[in-house]
Amino acid sequence: MAAVGDQTLGRSSFSRATSNPATSSTGATGVKVGPNSVAFVSSGIPDLDRILGGGFLLGSVVMIMEDADAPHHLLLRRCFMAQGVVHKQPLLFAGPMMEPRLFLGTLPARVSSSKEDGRHRTMGVGASSDGQTNDEGLRIAWQYKKYFGDEKTSRADSKQEFSNDFDLRKPLERHLLSVHNIECVSTQDADTLSDLQDCCSTFLSKLPRKDTRNLTAGRIAIQSLCAPQCGYFEKDWDMVSFIRSVKAMVRSSNSVAVITFPSTILSNSFCKRWQHLADTLLSIKAIPDEDKNLAKLLTGYQDMVGFLHVHKVAQTNSQVPVILEASTLSLKLRKRRSLALERLNQAPVDGSSGPSSAASGSCSSSQGSQLDF
């Protein structure tokens, strides 16, 4: 079977350059096959997909530790859900609210094609942002559009793009939310997790793991699983049992589950148990307002809205772990609308006051820093 998978990947690697990576060897929109025949779905943030080695691994549980100071975890979950809706993938959302379907109205819309978006796609990640390079890239892109046609290019991008940029200022189109493959469950005032577990089981039973050319990937998004407004709030072992059950069901299905939880509510022992149960573990930390020390230490501090820390990355069919360039990344809003993740860069040291000030401003002198450069 391994030889067959390698031959399939080999044929796809010699395909025409015009093919989009979203349409992988599985033939499913929004699913990408990586090394060792593992499949990924997009997190809805292109930078995060690149950092994790392709996106969220199909058949894995992603857990995000919420920050009590700011709801930045909602940005990640909205992009994850919006990406699934755009790809018309089955979606199950559960949250501690009376009308969870109203949360769908907060999902962001795809960034419309414009000169600014064409500039970002042409530059790529980590490219220069000077105007001369951007204008040259736009001229090259326009030359290609003359031959392929603007309408055909935009239609192909909207249908086959693996990961989209989302405009957090605009809501998702309503006609995309009127489909029948979106389910919403309320966990508020629920005494037990049995109803939510049954919903997950029914949802995942429609997405069995099988090696076909037209598989359908599903997404589960659970918000604040251990929220105090839930009736099962103090039933710690029941919540651990629920996560284990969901993890087993997701592992044998073509789906990804993203669970967010306020880690400060749980005890230290149970918080560690939750973290060990996660295949991919992320945490969000807000930036303190007007932190003068961080402003001197980091470049671009004024554009940051928070920090994202990658604790663990899921891996399957591989003995080589994913080596991250940095485990702590800055969370920014590109042009005040789409999320971007960047490595932390140390600000230049001001040596005008002599060597003593340079030594005090160096990165090595900061004690107890949680930032990873």
GROMACS .gro file of C-alpha atoms in nm:
model
  373
    1MET     CA    1   0.000   0.000   0.000
    2ALA     CA    2   0.290   0.235   0.069
    3ALA     CA    3   0.422   0.183  -0.282
    4VAL     CA    4   0.083   0.268  -0.431
    5GLY     CA    5   0.065   0.589  -0.224
    6ASP     CA    6   0.415   0.689  -0.336
    7GLN     CA    7   0.327   0.635  -0.701
    8THR     CA    8   0.015   0.845  -0.660
    9LEU     CA    9   0.212   1.129  -0.507
   10GLY     CA   10   0.472   1.091  -0.778
   11ARG     CA   11   0.212   1.136  -1.053
   12SER     CA   12   0.071   1.445  -0.887
   13SER     CA   13   0.418   1.600  -0.853
   14PHE     CA   14   0.457   1.589  -1.233
   15SER     CA   15   0.123   1.755  -1.297
   16ARG     CA   16   0.094   2.089  -1.473
   17ALA     CA   17   0.204   2.395  -1.281
   18THR     CA   18  -0.139   2.554  -1.323
   19SER     CA   19  -0.301   2.302  -1.087
   20ASN     CA   20  -0.399   2.435  -0.746
   21PRO     CA   21  -0.273   2.259  -0.431
   22ALA     CA   22  -0.624   2.251  -0.286
   23THR     CA   23  -0.726   1.984  -0.536
   24SER     CA   24  -0.497   1.711  -0.412
   25SER     CA   25  -0.465   1.348  -0.510
   26THR     CA   26  -0.780   1.278  -0.308
   27GLY     CA   27  -0.988   1.487  -0.547
   28ALA     CA   28  -1.158   1.672  -0.260
   29THR     CA   29  -1.182   2.049  -0.237
   30GLY     CA   30  -1.016   2.188   0.071
   31VAL     CA   31  -0.807   1.876   0.141
   32LYS     CA   32  -0.434   1.866   0.073
   33VAL     CA   33  -0.214   1.557   0.081
   34GLY     CA   34   0.131   1.604   0.227
   35PRO     CA   35   0.430   1.375   0.284
   36ASN     CA   36   0.363   1.015   0.388
   37SER     CA   37   0.012   1.040   0.238
   38VAL     CA   38  -0.124   1.241   0.530
   39ALA     CA   39  -0.413   1.477   0.457
   40PHE     CA   40  -0.459   1.832   0.585
   41VAL     CA   41  -0.740   2.083   0.603
   42SER     CA   42  -0.674   2.453   0.629
   43SER     CA   43  -0.697   2.639   0.958
   44GLY     CA   44  -0.828   2.944   0.774
   45ILE     CA   45  -0.499   3.130   0.836
   46PRO     CA   46  -0.239   3.075   0.562
   47ASP     CA   47   0.050   3.161   0.795
   48LEU     CA   48  -0.064   2.906   1.053
   49ASP     CA   49  -0.094   2.637   0.784
   50ARG     CA   50   0.264   2.703   0.681
   51ILE     CA   51   0.389   2.695   1.041
   52LEU     CA   52   0.216   2.364   1.118
   53GLY     CA   53   0.354   2.199   0.807
   54GLY     CA   54   0.039   2.204   0.593
   55GLY     CA   55  -0.256   2.281   0.820
   56PHE     CA   56  -0.463   2.080   1.066
   57LEU     CA   57  -0.403   1.708   1.028
   58LEU     CA   58  -0.710   1.513   0.922
   59GLY     CA   59  -0.822   1.286   1.204
   60SER     CA   60  -0.670   1.497   1.483
   61VAL     CA   61  -0.795   1.704   1.777
   62VAL     CA   62  -0.672   2.063   1.801
   63MET     CA   63  -0.702   2.230   2.141
   64ILE     CA   64  -0.661   2.604   2.199
   65MET     CA   65  -0.611   2.745   2.546
   66GLU     CA   66  -0.811   3.065   2.576
   67ASP     CA   67  -0.683   3.384   2.732
   68ALA     CA   68  -0.894   3.538   3.006
   69ASP     CA   69  -0.783   3.892   2.919
   70ALA     CA   70  -0.893   3.902   2.553
   71PRO     CA   71  -1.111   3.690   2.321
   72HIS     CA   72  -0.847   3.647   2.052
   73HIS     CA   73  -0.919   3.273   2.040
   74LEU     CA   74  -1.248   3.364   1.871
   75LEU     CA   75  -1.052   3.494   1.573
   76LEU     CA   76  -0.886   3.156   1.519
   77ARG     CA   77  -1.212   2.966   1.553
   78ARG     CA   78  -1.401   3.202   1.321
   79CYS     CA   79  -1.138   3.159   1.049
   80PHE     CA   80  -1.143   2.781   1.096
   81MET     CA   81  -1.522   2.766   1.065
   82ALA     CA   82  -1.537   3.013   0.776
   83GLN     CA   83  -1.282   2.812   0.580
   84GLY     CA   84  -1.497   2.502   0.617
   85VAL     CA   85  -1.810   2.689   0.506
   86VAL     CA   86  -1.630   2.827   0.201
   87HIS     CA   87  -1.519   2.475   0.105
   88LYS     CA   88  -1.875   2.346   0.170
   89GLN     CA   89  -1.748   2.097   0.425
   90PRO     CA   90  -1.983   1.960   0.695
   91LEU     CA   91  -1.958   2.168   1.011
   92LEU     CA   92  -2.069   2.102   1.370
   93PHE     CA   93  -2.052   2.396   1.611
   94ALA     CA   94  -2.118   2.375   1.984
   95GLY     CA   95  -2.099   2.664   2.228
   96PRO     CA   96  -2.227   2.782   2.568
   97MET     CA   97  -2.499   3.009   2.427
   98MET     CA   98  -2.875   2.984   2.392
   99GLU     CA   99  -2.873   3.038   2.014
  100PRO     CA  100  -2.541   2.905   1.882
  101ARG     CA  101  -2.652   2.953   1.521
  102LEU     CA  102  -2.631   3.329   1.573
  103PHE     CA  103  -2.255   3.286   1.606
  104LEU     CA  104  -2.244   3.196   1.236
  105GLY     CA  105  -2.329   3.556   1.158
  106THR     CA  106  -1.990   3.661   1.299
  107LEU     CA  107  -1.789   3.446   1.058
  108PRO     CA  108  -1.563   3.661   0.837
  109ALA     CA  109  -1.592   3.690   0.462
  110ARG     CA  110  -1.323   3.603   0.213
  111VAL     CA  111  -1.092   3.887   0.117
  112SER     CA  112  -1.210   4.022  -0.215
  113SER     CA  113  -0.962   4.021  -0.501
  114SER     CA  114  -0.796   4.361  -0.539
  115LYS     CA  115  -0.458   4.512  -0.606
  116GLU     CA  116  -0.371   4.480  -0.240
  117ASP     CA  117  -0.450   4.108  -0.229
  118GLY     CA  118  -0.268   4.048  -0.555
  119ARG     CA  119   0.032   4.224  -0.405
  120HIS     CA  120   0.029   3.994  -0.101
  121ARG     CA  121  -0.002   3.677  -0.308
  122THR     CA  122   0.277   3.791  -0.542
  123MET     CA  123   0.511   3.883  -0.257
  124GLY     CA  124   0.453   3.565  -0.058
  125VAL     CA  125   0.554   3.512   0.305
  126GLY     CA  126   0.856   3.709   0.418
  127ALA     CA  127   0.899   3.906   0.094
  128SER     CA  128   0.986   4.272   0.072
  129SER     CA  129   0.709   4.527   0.110
  130ASP     CA  130   0.857   4.816  -0.092
  131GLY     CA  131   0.638   4.971  -0.357
  132GLN     CA  132   0.875   4.903  -0.647
  133THR     CA  133   0.870   4.527  -0.591
  134ASN     CA  134   0.492   4.529  -0.551
  135ASP     CA  135   0.433   4.722  -0.872
  136GLU     CA  136   0.659   4.486  -1.063
  137GLY     CA  137   0.475   4.184  -0.924
  138LEU     CA  138   0.140   4.334  -1.018
  139ARG     CA  139   0.256   4.398  -1.373
  140ILE     CA  140   0.368   4.036  -1.405
  141ALA     CA  141   0.039   3.909  -1.265
  142TRP     CA  142  -0.153   4.132  -1.507
  143GLN     CA  143   0.040   3.987  -1.800
  144TYR     CA  144  -0.071   3.638  -1.703
  145LYS     CA  145  -0.432   3.752  -1.666
  146LYS     CA  146  -0.427   3.873  -2.027
  147TYR     CA  147  -0.377   3.516  -2.146
  148PHE     CA  148  -0.589   3.324  -1.896
  149GLY     CA  149  -0.869   3.574  -1.850
  150ASP     CA  150  -0.971   3.753  -1.529
  151GLU     CA  151  -1.302   3.571  -1.501
  152LYS     CA  152  -1.155   3.223  -1.535
  153THR     CA  153  -0.874   3.299  -1.293
  154SER     CA  154  -1.104   3.438  -1.025
  155ARG     CA  155  -1.345   3.146  -1.065
  156ALA     CA  156  -1.067   2.890  -1.025
  157ASP     CA  157  -0.924   3.067  -0.719
  158SER     CA  158  -1.261   3.084  -0.544
  159LYS     CA  159  -1.331   2.714  -0.594
  160GLN     CA  160  -0.992   2.551  -0.552
  161GLU     CA  161  -0.786   2.767  -0.317
  162PHE     CA  162  -0.678   2.559  -0.019
  163SER     CA  163  -0.649   2.849   0.228
  164ASN     CA  164  -0.814   3.189   0.207
  165ASP     CA  165  -0.755   3.522   0.372
  166PHE     CA  166  -1.061   3.641   0.561
  167ASP     CA  167  -1.172   3.998   0.620
  168LEU     CA  168  -1.264   4.023   0.988
  169ARG     CA  169  -1.455   4.344   0.921
  170LYS     CA  170  -1.710   4.187   0.686
  171PRO     CA  171  -1.953   3.900   0.755
  172LEU     CA  172  -1.964   3.587   0.544
  173GLU     CA  173  -2.219   3.575   0.266
  174ARG     CA  174  -2.556   3.458   0.394
  175HIS     CA  175  -2.620   3.219   0.109
  176LEU     CA  176  -2.316   3.015   0.223
  177LEU     CA  177  -2.472   2.972   0.569
  178SER     CA  178  -2.806   2.844   0.439
  179VAL     CA  179  -2.676   2.499   0.351
  180HIS     CA  180  -2.792   2.186   0.532
  181ASN     CA  181  -2.450   2.054   0.634
  182ILE     CA  182  -2.409   2.303   0.923
  183GLU     CA  183  -2.526   2.187   1.266
  184CYS     CA  184  -2.532   2.393   1.586
  185VAL     CA  185  -2.564   2.262   1.942
  186SER     CA  186  -2.599   2.461   2.264
  187THR     CA  187  -2.402   2.346   2.569
  188GLN     CA  188  -2.543   2.612   2.798
  189ASP     CA  189  -2.732   2.474   3.100
  190ALA     CA  190  -2.650   2.118   2.986
  191ASP     CA  191  -2.625   1.886   3.286
  192THR     CA  192  -2.430   1.617   3.102
  193LEU     CA  193  -2.219   1.581   2.790
  194SER     CA  194  -2.417   1.286   2.659
  195ASP     CA  195  -2.622   1.494   2.413
  196LEU     CA  196  -2.312   1.660   2.270
  197GLN     CA  197  -2.134   1.326   2.247
  198ASP     CA  198  -2.430   1.176   2.060
  199CYS     CA  199  -2.429   1.471   1.819
  200CYS     CA  200  -2.058   1.426   1.755
  201SER     CA  201  -2.104   1.052   1.703
  202THR     CA  202  -2.388   1.104   1.454
  203PHE     CA  203  -2.194   1.376   1.274
  204LEU     CA  204  -1.875   1.170   1.246
  205SER     CA  205  -2.058   0.854   1.141
  206LYS     CA  206  -2.127   1.027   0.809
  207LEU     CA  207  -1.754   1.084   0.755
  208PRO     CA  208  -1.588   0.741   0.779
  209ARG     CA  209  -1.217   0.712   0.716
  210LYS     CA  210  -1.170   0.549   0.378
  211ASP     CA  211  -0.918   0.586   0.098
  212THR     CA  212  -1.130   0.712  -0.187
  213ARG     CA  213  -1.066   0.976  -0.448
  214ASN     CA  214  -1.363   1.185  -0.338
  215LEU     CA  215  -1.353   1.202   0.040
  216THR     CA  216  -1.541   1.469   0.233
  217ALA     CA  217  -1.369   1.633   0.528
  218GLY     CA  218  -1.574   1.751   0.824
  219ARG     CA  219  -1.504   2.008   1.094
  220ILE     CA  220  -1.607   2.019   1.460
  221ALA     CA  221  -1.573   2.344   1.655
  222ILE     CA  222  -1.643   2.340   2.029
  223GLN     CA  223  -1.624   2.669   2.213
  224SER     CA  224  -1.527   2.696   2.582
  225LEU     CA  225  -1.591   2.333   2.669
  226CYS     CA  226  -1.547   2.388   3.044
  227ALA     CA  227  -1.737   2.718   3.063
  228PRO     CA  228  -1.895   2.795   3.403
  229GLN     CA  229  -2.240   2.841   3.248
  230CYS     CA  230  -2.249   2.472   3.157
  231GLY     CA  231  -2.419   2.236   3.402
  232TYR     CA  232  -2.132   1.984   3.380
  233PHE     CA  233  -1.879   2.252   3.478
  234GLU     CA  234  -1.746   2.078   3.791
  235LYS     CA  235  -1.758   1.726   3.645
  236ASP     CA  236  -1.389   1.711   3.554
  237TRP     CA  237  -1.368   1.338   3.485
  238ASP     CA  238  -1.676   1.350   3.263
  239MET     CA  239  -1.514   1.618   3.048
  240VAL     CA  240  -1.192   1.417   3.023
  241SER     CA  241  -1.392   1.111   2.919
  242PHE     CA  242  -1.574   1.318   2.658
  243ILE     CA  243  -1.248   1.443   2.506
  244ARG     CA  244  -1.111   1.089   2.490
  245SER     CA  245  -1.428   0.969   2.318
  246VAL     CA  246  -1.423   1.252   2.064
  247LYS     CA  247  -1.054   1.192   1.997
  248ALA     CA  248  -1.117   0.823   1.925
  249MET     CA  249  -1.409   0.902   1.694
  250VAL     CA  250  -1.221   1.175   1.510
  251ARG     CA  251  -0.915   0.953   1.464
  252SER     CA  252  -1.127   0.701   1.268
  253SER     CA  253  -1.302   0.962   1.053
  254ASN     CA  254  -1.223   1.223   0.790
  255SER     CA  255  -1.263   1.521   1.019
  256VAL     CA  256  -1.084   1.765   1.247
  257ALA     CA  257  -1.205   1.882   1.589
  258VAL     CA  258  -1.103   2.219   1.733
  259ILE     CA  259  -1.177   2.260   2.104
  260THR     CA  260  -1.112   2.582   2.295
  261PHE     CA  261  -1.115   2.597   2.672
  262PRO     CA  262  -1.031   2.854   2.942
  263SER     CA  263  -0.731   2.693   3.105
  264THR     CA  264  -0.742   2.920   3.412
  265ILE     CA  265  -1.072   2.764   3.523
  266LEU     CA  266  -0.935   2.411   3.539
  267SER     CA  267  -0.709   2.284   3.812
  268ASN     CA  268  -0.344   2.232   3.725
  269SER     CA  269  -0.374   1.853   3.716
  270PHE     CA  270  -0.676   1.846   3.486
  271CYS     CA  271  -0.534   2.122   3.267
  272LYS     CA  272  -0.229   1.900   3.209
  273ARG     CA  273  -0.456   1.606   3.124
  274TRP     CA  274  -0.638   1.815   2.865
  275GLN     CA  275  -0.310   1.924   2.711
  276HIS     CA  276  -0.185   1.566   2.682
  277LEU     CA  277  -0.507   1.462   2.506
  278ALA     CA  278  -0.454   1.722   2.232
  279ASP     CA  279  -0.285   1.626   1.906
  280THR     CA  280  -0.211   1.990   1.828
  281LEU     CA  281  -0.195   2.231   2.121
  282LEU     CA  282  -0.202   2.610   2.085
  283SER     CA  283  -0.242   2.893   2.333
  284ILE     CA  284  -0.333   3.258   2.295
  285LYS     CA  285  -0.197   3.540   2.508
  286ALA     CA  286  -0.307   3.900   2.492
  287ILE     CA  287  -0.056   4.183   2.488
  288PRO     CA  288  -0.070   4.419   2.787
  289ASP     CA  289  -0.171   4.773   2.699
  290GLU     CA  290   0.120   5.015   2.670
  291ASP     CA  291   0.386   4.773   2.790
  292LYS     CA  292   0.695   4.992   2.755
  293ASN     CA  293   0.938   4.704   2.809
  294LEU     CA  294   0.790   4.498   2.526
  295ALA     CA  295   0.771   4.806   2.304
  296LYS     CA  296   1.148   4.851   2.343
  297LEU     CA  297   1.221   4.481   2.303
  298LEU     CA  298   1.012   4.396   1.994
  299THR     CA  299   0.986   4.554   1.652
  300GLY     CA  300   0.634   4.619   1.525
  301TYR     CA  301   0.491   4.605   1.875
  302GLN     CA  302   0.222   4.862   1.794
  303ASP     CA  303   0.074   4.632   1.526
  304MET     CA  304   0.050   4.326   1.751
  305VAL     CA  305  -0.277   4.217   1.911
  306GLY     CA  306  -0.149   3.908   2.090
  307PHE     CA  307   0.089   3.612   2.098
  308LEU     CA  308   0.027   3.260   1.970
  309HIS     CA  309   0.232   2.980   2.125
  310VAL     CA  310   0.261   2.640   1.955
  311HIS     CA  311   0.306   2.375   2.226
  312LYS     CA  312   0.254   2.059   2.019
  313VAL     CA  313   0.205   1.969   1.652
  314ALA     CA  314   0.021   1.655   1.541
  315GLN     CA  315   0.207   1.402   1.330
  316THR     CA  316   0.106   1.070   1.172
  317ASN     CA  317   0.299   0.812   0.969
  318SER     CA  318   0.627   0.985   1.044
  319GLN     CA  319   0.908   0.945   1.295
  320VAL     CA  320   1.046   1.290   1.220
  321PRO     CA  321   0.887   1.561   1.434
  322VAL     CA  322   0.788   1.898   1.295
  323ILE     CA  323   1.069   2.140   1.374
  324LEU     CA  324   0.931   2.488   1.427
  325GLU     CA  325   1.129   2.799   1.342
  326ALA     CA  326   0.983   2.961   1.654
  327SER     CA  327   0.725   2.845   1.905
  328THR     CA  328   0.599   3.195   1.995
  329LEU     CA  329   0.456   3.412   1.718
  330SER     CA  330   0.300   3.754   1.707
  331LEU     CA  331  -0.065   3.781   1.608
  332LYS     CA  332  -0.125   4.079   1.383
  333LEU     CA  333  -0.404   4.221   1.171
  334ARG     CA  334  -0.279   4.274   0.817
  335LYS     CA  335  -0.427   4.600   0.686
  336ARG     CA  336  -0.655   4.585   0.992
  337ARG     CA  337  -0.863   4.305   0.845
  338SER     CA  338  -0.691   3.965   0.800
  339LEU     CA  339  -0.489   3.767   1.053
  340ALA     CA  340  -0.115   3.725   1.011
  341LEU     CA  341   0.143   3.537   1.219
  342GLU     CA  342   0.502   3.655   1.228
  343ARG     CA  343   0.817   3.561   1.413
  344LEU     CA  344   0.925   3.791   1.693
  345ASN     CA  345   1.207   4.025   1.600
  346GLN     CA  346   1.422   4.203   1.855
  347ALA     CA  347   1.429   4.578   1.824
  348PRO     CA  348   1.769   4.737   1.761
  349VAL     CA  349   1.951   4.840   2.076
  350ASP     CA  350   2.002   5.209   2.128
  351GLY     CA  351   2.371   5.252   2.211
  352SER     CA  352   2.362   5.630   2.259
  353SER     CA  353   2.394   5.598   2.637
  354GLY     CA  354   2.704   5.381   2.630
  355PRO     CA  355   2.772   5.010   2.677
  356SER     CA  356   2.573   4.990   2.999
  357SER     CA  357   2.247   5.074   2.823
  358ALA     CA  358   2.325   4.829   2.544
  359ALA     CA  359   2.378   4.551   2.796
  360SER     CA  360   2.054   4.632   2.974
  361GLY     CA  361   1.860   4.634   2.648
  362SER     CA  362   1.992   4.304   2.519
  363CYS     CA  363   1.765   4.003   2.489
  364SER     CA  364   1.981   3.793   2.719
  365SER     CA  365   1.934   4.033   3.008
  366SER     CA  366   1.557   3.994   3.019
  367GLN     CA  367   1.477   3.753   3.299
  368GLY     CA  368   1.169   3.534   3.304
  369SER     CA  369   1.070   3.616   2.945
  370GLN     CA  370   0.826   3.375   2.781
  371LEU     CA  371   0.905   3.496   2.430
  372ASP     CA  372   1.090   3.267   2.191
  373PHE     CA  373   1.292   3.438   1.917
   0.00000   0.00000   0.00000
